[in-house]
Amino acid sequence: MESSSSTSDSRRARREAETGHKGRRRAEIPSHQRWAPRMAVLGTLAVATIAMPLSAGAQDGPVSPYAPDGKPVGPTALDLVSAPVAAEPTSEYVASAPKIEGRAQAASRSVERAPLPNCDPSIEVTSSNGKLTGHELCDLWQAGESLRPDAAVALSAMNESFRATFGRDICLVSSYRTLASQVSLKGTRGGFAAKPGTSFHGWGLAIDLCSTETGNREVYSWINKNGELYGWANPSWAKRGGGGAYEPWHFEFTEGVIALGGLT
């Protein structure tokens, strides 16, 4: 019996010695070293979570309004219709932007700043839709884009205020369209394009904004609020339930459109 008891005591002592040894080894490991592997795993998950939305947003780009296959680039009509209507609160940058009292003051500042010094807004357009001459058009800040002189000066003045607020220029998908481009566009976009020869793009009085503008609530809210002060607005027919195709990206120079008998 004593032999059996001694054997048990010996085994128990070895187990306790081994347990105590392991416990000491664990206790000797600094706490920051034990957390290192866990932090590495958490860091990896965090990077993966953040990278996904960033990489998705990085694909947006205002390079061209249409893909090589002729389909329009940017949000679909379904995306735009289903997007929330409520706008986010105005940021401190928008709140601190220079306030413009009204259209007259906006026009006055336009002349003072001369955003397009080589563009004469008093020039009258006598050419037909989609066939405006170089004399009847003024180039905008974005390469390849142009408008009728008075519309171009007003929009450029608005762009200056936009740049002061957001630190960049307004991104445009389209502005003046030749008759040939209207015909081509009608064939690829159907109901989203006007009958060739009737589009206000053909008169140099309309623009289409990039998805970087329509897809940002704060930016789009600023454009809607300030655009009218410079004579630019998203016409009623292009709004939800307005009777036409829903096109929140489409803005027109209202003064010129009304003079031609168009709807705003």
PDB file of N, CA and C in Angstrom, residues 180-251:
ATOM      1  N   ALA A 180     -25.030  65.788 -85.595  1.00  0.00           N
ATOM      2  CA  ALA A 180     -24.578  64.409 -85.818  1.00  0.00           C
ATOM      3  C   ALA A 180     -24.512  63.632 -84.507  1.00  0.00           C
ATOM      4  N   SER A 181     -24.008  64.275 -83.445  1.00  0.00           N
ATOM      5  CA  SER A 181     -23.918  63.584 -82.158  1.00  0.00           C
ATOM      6  C   SER A 181     -25.300  63.341 -81.562  1.00  0.00           C
ATOM      7  N   GLN A 182     -26.254  64.212 -81.862  1.00  0.00           N
ATOM      8  CA  GLN A 182     -27.627  64.006 -81.385  1.00  0.00           C
ATOM      9  C   GLN A 182     -28.249  62.783 -82.055  1.00  0.00           C
ATOM     10  N   VAL A 183     -27.990  62.640 -83.331  1.00  0.00           N
ATOM     11  CA  VAL A 183     -28.518  61.483 -84.070  1.00  0.00           C
ATOM     12  C   VAL A 183     -27.924  60.196 -83.506  1.00  0.00           C
ATOM     13  N   SER A 184     -26.625  60.205 -83.269  1.00  0.00           N
ATOM     14  CA  SER A 184     -25.945  59.024 -82.730  1.00  0.00           C
ATOM     15  C   SER A 184     -26.463  58.690 -81.333  1.00  0.00           C
ATOM     16  N   LEU A 185     -26.654  59.719 -80.520  1.00  0.00           N
ATOM     17  CA  LEU A 185     -27.104  59.518 -79.148  1.00  0.00           C
ATOM     18  C   LEU A 185     -28.531  58.988 -79.099  1.00  0.00           C
ATOM     19  N   LYS A 186     -29.374  59.459 -79.983  1.00  0.00           N
ATOM     20  CA  LYS A 186     -30.759  58.987 -80.030  1.00  0.00           C
ATOM     21  C   LYS A 186     -30.800  57.495 -80.320  1.00  0.00           C
ATOM     22  N   GLY A 187     -29.868  57.038 -81.140  1.00  0.00           N
ATOM     23  CA  GLY A 187     -29.835  55.619 -81.482  1.00  0.00           C
ATOM     24  C   GLY A 187     -29.364  54.739 -80.345  1.00  0.00           C
ATOM     25  N   THR A 188     -28.563  55.292 -79.431  1.00  0.00           N
ATOM     26  CA  THR A 188     -28.027  54.485 -78.335  1.00  0.00           C
ATOM     27  C   THR A 188     -28.796  54.640 -77.030  1.00  0.00           C
ATOM     28  N   ARG A 189     -29.445  55.792 -76.830  1.00  0.00           N
ATOM     29  CA  ARG A 189     -30.113  56.023 -75.544  1.00  0.00           C
ATOM     30  C   ARG A 189     -31.625  56.141 -75.640  1.00  0.00           C
ATOM     31  N   GLY A 190     -32.155  56.105 -76.838  1.00  0.00           N
ATOM     32  CA  GLY A 190     -33.604  56.083 -77.003  1.00  0.00           C
ATOM     33  C   GLY A 190     -34.320  57.233 -76.319  1.00  0.00           C
ATOM     34  N   GLY A 191     -35.226  56.871 -75.374  1.00  0.00           N
ATOM     35  CA  GLY A 191     -36.051  57.853 -74.694  1.00  0.00           C
ATOM     36  C   GLY A 191     -35.297  58.827 -73.821  1.00  0.00           C
ATOM     37  N   PHE A 192     -34.043  58.541 -73.510  1.00  0.00           N
ATOM     38  CA  PHE A 192     -33.258  59.455 -72.694  1.00  0.00           C
ATOM     39  C   PHE A 192     -32.603  60.545 -73.538  1.00  0.00           C
ATOM     40  N   ALA A 193     -32.859  60.538 -74.815  1.00  0.00           N
ATOM     41  CA  ALA A 193     -32.293  61.564 -75.701  1.00  0.00           C
ATOM     42  C   ALA A 193     -33.419  62.236 -76.477  1.00  0.00           C
ATOM     43  N   ALA A 194     -33.316  63.540 -76.672  1.00  0.00           N
ATOM     44  CA  ALA A 194     -34.337  64.288 -77.399  1.00  0.00           C
ATOM     45  C   ALA A 194     -34.263  63.982 -78.902  1.00  0.00           C
ATOM     46  N   LYS A 195     -35.326  64.301 -79.590  1.00  0.00           N
ATOM     47  CA  LYS A 195     -35.339  64.138 -81.039  1.00  0.00           C
ATOM     48  C   LYS A 195     -34.246  65.023 -81.640  1.00  0.00           C
ATOM     49  N   PRO A 196     -33.407  64.473 -82.509  1.00  0.00           N
ATOM     50  CA  PRO A 196     -32.312  65.264 -83.106  1.00  0.00           C
ATOM     51  C   PRO A 196     -32.823  66.573 -83.708  1.00  0.00           C
ATOM     52  N   GLY A 197     -32.134  67.646 -83.385  1.00  0.00           N
ATOM     53  CA  GLY A 197     -32.533  68.957 -83.888  1.00  0.00           C
ATOM     54  C   GLY A 197     -33.421  69.723 -82.931  1.00  0.00           C
ATOM     55  N   THR A 198     -33.824  69.070 -81.802  1.00  0.00           N
ATOM     56  CA  THR A 198     -34.684  69.750 -80.829  1.00  0.00           C
ATOM     57  C   THR A 198     -34.030  69.838 -79.445  1.00  0.00           C
ATOM     58  N   SER A 199     -32.922  69.137 -79.248  1.00  0.00           N
ATOM     59  CA  SER A 199     -32.266  69.116 -77.944  1.00  0.00           C
ATOM     60  C   SER A 199     -31.697  70.481 -77.580  1.00  0.00           C
ATOM     61  N   PHE A 200     -31.835  70.864 -76.328  1.00  0.00           N
ATOM     62  CA  PHE A 200     -31.251  72.132 -75.880  1.00  0.00           C
ATOM     63  C   PHE A 200     -29.731  72.020 -75.787  1.00  0.00           C
ATOM     64  N   HIS A 201     -29.224  70.803 -75.834  1.00  0.00           N
ATOM     65  CA  HIS A 201     -27.780  70.630 -75.960  1.00  0.00           C
ATOM     66  C   HIS A 201     -27.339  71.178 -77.324  1.00  0.00           C
ATOM     67  N   GLY A 202     -28.202  71.031 -78.322  1.00  0.00           N
ATOM     68  CA  GLY A 202     -27.891  71.496 -79.666  1.00  0.00           C
ATOM     69  C   GLY A 202     -27.882  73.012 -79.775  1.00  0.00           C
ATOM     70  N   TRP A 203     -28.495  73.681 -78.808  1.00  0.00           N
ATOM     71  CA  TRP A 203     -28.473  75.139 -78.769  1.00  0.00           C
ATOM     72  C   TRP A 203     -27.357  75.654 -77.860  1.00  0.00           C
ATOM     73  N   GLY A 204     -26.617  74.746 -77.243  1.00  0.00           N
ATOM     74  CA  GLY A 204     -25.569  75.155 -76.304  1.00  0.00           C
ATOM     75  C   GLY A 204     -26.132  75.691 -75.013  1.00  0.00           C
ATOM     76  N   LEU A 205     -27.304  75.182 -74.622  1.00  0.00           N
ATOM     77  CA  LEU A 205     -27.991  75.682 -73.434  1.00  0.00           C
ATOM     78  C   LEU A 205     -28.186  74.624 -72.357  1.00  0.00           C
ATOM     79  N   ALA A 206     -27.565  73.470 -72.508  1.00  0.00           N
ATOM     80  CA  ALA A 206     -27.770  72.384 -71.541  1.00  0.00           C
ATOM     81  C   ALA A 206     -26.466  71.662 -71.242  1.00  0.00           C
ATOM     82  N   ILE A 207     -26.414  71.104 -70.041  1.00  0.00           N
ATOM     83  CA  ILE A 207     -25.262  70.293 -69.628  1.00  0.00           C
ATOM     84  C   ILE A 207     -25.768  69.034 -68.940  1.00  0.00           C
ATOM     85  N   ASP A 208     -24.945  68.000 -68.919  1.00  0.00           N
ATOM     86  CA  ASP A 208     -25.207  66.806 -68.132  1.00  0.00           C
ATOM     87  C   ASP A 208     -24.046  66.648 -67.162  1.00  0.00           C
ATOM     88  N   LEU A 209     -24.364  66.438 -65.895  1.00  0.00           N
ATOM     89  CA  LEU A 209     -23.347  66.306 -64.858  1.00  0.00           C
ATOM     90  C   LEU A 209     -22.830  64.877 -64.742  1.00  0.00           C
ATOM     91  N   CYS A 210     -21.610  64.728 -64.273  1.00  0.00           N
ATOM     92  CA  CYS A 210     -21.024  63.404 -64.030  1.00  0.00           C
ATOM     93  C   CYS A 210     -21.677  62.778 -62.803  1.00  0.00           C
ATOM     94  N   SER A 211     -21.525  61.467 -62.678  1.00  0.00           N
ATOM     95  CA  SER A 211     -22.074  60.757 -61.527  1.00  0.00           C
ATOM     96  C   SER A 211     -21.370  61.172 -60.237  1.00  0.00           C
ATOM     97  N   THR A 212     -20.168  61.744 -60.349  1.00  0.00           N
ATOM     98  CA  THR A 212     -19.471  62.224 -59.151  1.00  0.00           C
ATOM     99  C   THR A 212     -20.215  63.394 -58.522  1.00  0.00           C
ATOM    100  N   GLU A 213     -21.044  64.085 -59.315  1.00  0.00           N
ATOM    101  CA  GLU A 213     -21.826  65.208 -58.800  1.00  0.00           C
ATOM    102  C   GLU A 213     -23.217  64.750 -58.358  1.00  0.00           C
ATOM    103  N   THR A 214     -23.900  63.987 -59.199  1.00  0.00           N
ATOM    104  CA  THR A 214     -25.250  63.536 -58.856  1.00  0.00           C
ATOM    105  C   THR A 214     -25.225  62.478 -57.760  1.00  0.00           C
ATOM    106  N   GLY A 215     -24.112  61.765 -57.627  1.00  0.00           N
ATOM    107  CA  GLY A 215     -24.028  60.700 -56.635  1.00  0.00           C
ATOM    108  C   GLY A 215     -23.589  61.173 -55.266  1.00  0.00           C
ATOM    109  N   ASN A 216     -23.256  62.443 -55.117  1.00  0.00           N
ATOM    110  CA  ASN A 216     -22.841  62.996 -53.835  1.00  0.00           C
ATOM    111  C   ASN A 216     -23.928  63.956 -53.360  1.00  0.00           C
ATOM    112  N   ARG A 217     -24.607  63.606 -52.286  1.00  0.00           N
ATOM    113  CA  ARG A 217     -25.757  64.394 -51.842  1.00  0.00           C
ATOM    114  C   ARG A 217     -25.383  65.838 -51.518  1.00  0.00           C
ATOM    115  N   GLU A 218     -24.259  66.007 -50.851  1.00  0.00           N
ATOM    116  CA  GLU A 218     -23.847  67.353 -50.461  1.00  0.00           C
ATOM    117  C   GLU A 218     -23.547  68.211 -51.688  1.00  0.00           C
ATOM    118  N   VAL A 219     -22.818  67.639 -52.643  1.00  0.00           N
ATOM    119  CA  VAL A 219     -22.474  68.367 -53.861  1.00  0.00           C
ATOM    120  C   VAL A 219     -23.724  68.664 -54.679  1.00  0.00           C
ATOM    121  N   TYR A 220     -24.573  67.653 -54.853  1.00  0.00           N
ATOM    122  CA  TYR A 220     -25.767  67.838 -55.679  1.00  0.00           C
ATOM    123  C   TYR A 220     -26.714  68.857 -55.044  1.00  0.00           C
ATOM    124  N   SER A 221     -26.793  68.848 -53.721  1.00  0.00           N
ATOM    125  CA  SER A 221     -27.633  69.824 -53.030  1.00  0.00           C
ATOM    126  C   SER A 221     -27.107  71.237 -53.273  1.00  0.00           C
ATOM    127  N   TRP A 222     -25.784  71.396 -53.229  1.00  0.00           N
ATOM    128  CA  TRP A 222     -25.178  72.708 -53.477  1.00  0.00           C
ATOM    129  C   TRP A 222     -25.497  73.184 -54.893  1.00  0.00           C
ATOM    130  N   ILE A 223     -25.352  72.303 -55.866  1.00  0.00           N
ATOM    131  CA  ILE A 223     -25.604  72.666 -57.273  1.00  0.00           C
ATOM    132  C   ILE A 223     -27.056  73.093 -57.468  1.00  0.00           C
ATOM    133  N   ASN A 224     -27.986  72.364 -56.852  1.00  0.00           N
ATOM    134  CA  ASN A 224     -29.397  72.713 -56.988  1.00  0.00           C
ATOM    135  C   ASN A 224     -29.718  74.058 -56.347  1.00  0.00           C
ATOM    136  N   LYS A 225     -29.142  74.293 -55.178  1.00  0.00           N
ATOM    137  CA  LYS A 225     -29.438  75.534 -54.460  1.00  0.00           C
ATOM    138  C   LYS A 225     -28.798  76.749 -55.116  1.00  0.00           C
ATOM    139  N   ASN A 226     -27.576  76.598 -55.564  1.00  0.00           N
ATOM    140  CA  ASN A 226     -26.833  77.736 -56.111  1.00  0.00           C
ATOM    141  C   ASN A 226     -26.986  77.904 -57.618  1.00  0.00           C
ATOM    142  N   GLY A 227     -27.310  76.818 -58.315  1.00  0.00           N
ATOM    143  CA  GLY A 227     -27.420  76.877 -59.764  1.00  0.00           C
ATOM    144  C   GLY A 227     -28.398  77.921 -60.258  1.00  0.00           C
ATOM    145  N   GLU A 228     -29.557  78.013 -59.601  1.00  0.00           N
ATOM    146  CA  GLU A 228     -30.581  78.950 -60.053  1.00  0.00           C
ATOM    147  C   GLU A 228     -30.129  80.398 -59.934  1.00  0.00           C
ATOM    148  N   LEU A 229     -29.219  80.661 -59.007  1.00  0.00           N
ATOM    149  CA  LEU A 229     -28.711  82.026 -58.861  1.00  0.00           C
ATOM    150  C   LEU A 229     -27.885  82.442 -60.074  1.00  0.00           C
ATOM    151  N   TYR A 230     -27.370  81.466 -60.792  1.00  0.00           N
ATOM    152  CA  TYR A 230     -26.580  81.743 -61.996  1.00  0.00           C
ATOM    153  C   TYR A 230     -27.381  81.422 -63.269  1.00  0.00           C
ATOM    154  N   GLY A 231     -28.659  81.116 -63.092  1.00  0.00           N
ATOM    155  CA  GLY A 231     -29.510  80.853 -64.246  1.00  0.00           C
ATOM    156  C   GLY A 231     -29.534  79.414 -64.702  1.00  0.00           C
ATOM    157  N   TRP A 232     -28.990  78.491 -63.900  1.00  0.00           N
ATOM    158  CA  TRP A 232     -28.953  77.081 -64.275  1.00  0.00           C
ATOM    159  C   TRP A 232     -29.830  76.254 -63.329  1.00  0.00           C
ATOM    160  N   ALA A 233     -30.659  75.369 -63.911  1.00  0.00           N
ATOM    161  CA  ALA A 233     -31.560  74.575 -63.078  1.00  0.00           C
ATOM    162  C   ALA A 233     -31.879  73.236 -63.741  1.00  0.00           C
ATOM    163  N   ASN A 234     -32.185  72.265 -62.908  1.00  0.00           N
ATOM    164  CA  ASN A 234     -32.706  70.983 -63.379  1.00  0.00           C
ATOM    165  C   ASN A 234     -34.179  71.220 -63.699  1.00  0.00           C
ATOM    166  N   PRO A 235     -34.580  71.168 -64.977  1.00  0.00           N
ATOM    167  CA  PRO A 235     -35.947  71.536 -65.351  1.00  0.00           C
ATOM    168  C   PRO A 235     -37.000  70.645 -64.705  1.00  0.00           C
ATOM    169  N   SER A 236     -38.208  71.169 -64.577  1.00  0.00           N
ATOM    170  CA  SER A 236     -39.291  70.452 -63.904  1.00  0.00           C
ATOM    171  C   SER A 236     -39.614  69.124 -64.590  1.00  0.00           C
ATOM    172  N   TRP A 237     -39.525  69.080 -65.923  1.00  0.00           N
ATOM    173  CA  TRP A 237     -39.865  67.838 -66.623  1.00  0.00           C
ATOM    174  C   TRP A 237     -38.874  66.722 -66.315  1.00  0.00           C
ATOM    175  N   ALA A 238     -37.646  67.074 -65.877  1.00  0.00           N
ATOM    176  CA  ALA A 238     -36.611  66.077 -65.615  1.00  0.00           C
ATOM    177  C   ALA A 238     -36.608  65.589 -64.166  1.00  0.00           C
ATOM    178  N   LYS A 239     -37.510  66.135 -63.338  1.00  0.00           N
ATOM    179  CA  LYS A 239     -37.591  65.721 -61.944  1.00  0.00           C
ATOM    180  C   LYS A 239     -38.531  64.522 -61.801  1.00  0.00           C
ATOM    181  N   ARG A 240     -38.540  63.908 -60.630  1.00  0.00           N
ATOM    182  CA  ARG A 240     -39.453  62.785 -60.377  1.00  0.00           C
ATOM    183  C   ARG A 240     -40.898  63.236 -60.595  1.00  0.00           C
ATOM    184  N   GLY A 241     -41.627  62.511 -61.415  1.00  0.00           N
ATOM    185  CA  GLY A 241     -43.012  62.843 -61.678  1.00  0.00           C
ATOM    186  C   GLY A 241     -43.195  64.086 -62.514  1.00  0.00           C
ATOM    187  N   GLY A 242     -42.145  64.517 -63.201  1.00  0.00           N
ATOM    188  CA  GLY A 242     -42.218  65.754 -63.980  1.00  0.00           C
ATOM    189  C   GLY A 242     -42.797  65.609 -65.370  1.00  0.00           C
ATOM    190  N   GLY A 243     -43.112  64.418 -65.770  1.00  0.00           N
ATOM    191  CA  GLY A 243     -43.719  64.218 -67.091  1.00  0.00           C
ATOM    192  C   GLY A 243     -42.741  63.772 -68.155  1.00  0.00           C
ATOM    193  N   GLY A 244     -41.459  63.851 -67.877  1.00  0.00           N
ATOM    194  CA  GLY A 244     -40.453  63.396 -68.835  1.00  0.00           C
ATOM    195  C   GLY A 244     -39.563  62.349 -68.210  1.00  0.00           C
ATOM    196  N   ALA A 245     -38.507  61.961 -68.914  1.00  0.00           N
ATOM    197  CA  ALA A 245     -37.556  60.998 -68.363  1.00  0.00           C
ATOM    198  C   ALA A 245     -36.877  61.609 -67.142  1.00  0.00           C
ATOM    199  N   TYR A 246     -36.741  60.828 -66.088  1.00  0.00           N
ATOM    200  CA  TYR A 246     -36.113  61.328 -64.863  1.00  0.00           C
ATOM    201  C   TYR A 246     -34.622  61.480 -65.104  1.00  0.00           C
ATOM    202  N   GLU A 247     -34.173  62.743 -65.158  1.00  0.00           N
ATOM    203  CA  GLU A 247     -32.768  63.037 -65.452  1.00  0.00           C
ATOM    204  C   GLU A 247     -32.234  64.091 -64.472  1.00  0.00           C
ATOM    205  N   PRO A 248     -31.873  63.686 -63.269  1.00  0.00           N
ATOM    206  CA  PRO A 248     -31.353  64.653 -62.297  1.00  0.00           C
ATOM    207  C   PRO A 248     -30.013  65.245 -62.701  1.00  0.00           C
ATOM    208  N   TRP A 249     -29.342  64.633 -63.659  1.00  0.00           N
ATOM    209  CA  TRP A 249     -28.041  65.127 -64.115  1.00  0.00           C
ATOM    210  C   TRP A 249     -28.155  66.236 -65.154  1.00  0.00           C
ATOM    211  N   HIS A 250     -29.358  66.443 -65.684  1.00  0.00           N
ATOM    212  CA  HIS A 250     -29.570  67.394 -66.790  1.00  0.00           C
ATOM    213  C   HIS A 250     -29.925  68.777 -66.254  1.00  0.00           C
ATOM    214  N   PHE A 251     -29.127  69.807 -66.624  1.00  0.00           N
ATOM    215  CA  PHE A 251     -29.385  71.185 -66.224  1.00  0.00           C
ATOM    216  C   PHE A 251     -29.423  72.071 -67.466  1.00  0.00           C
TER     217      PHE A 251
END
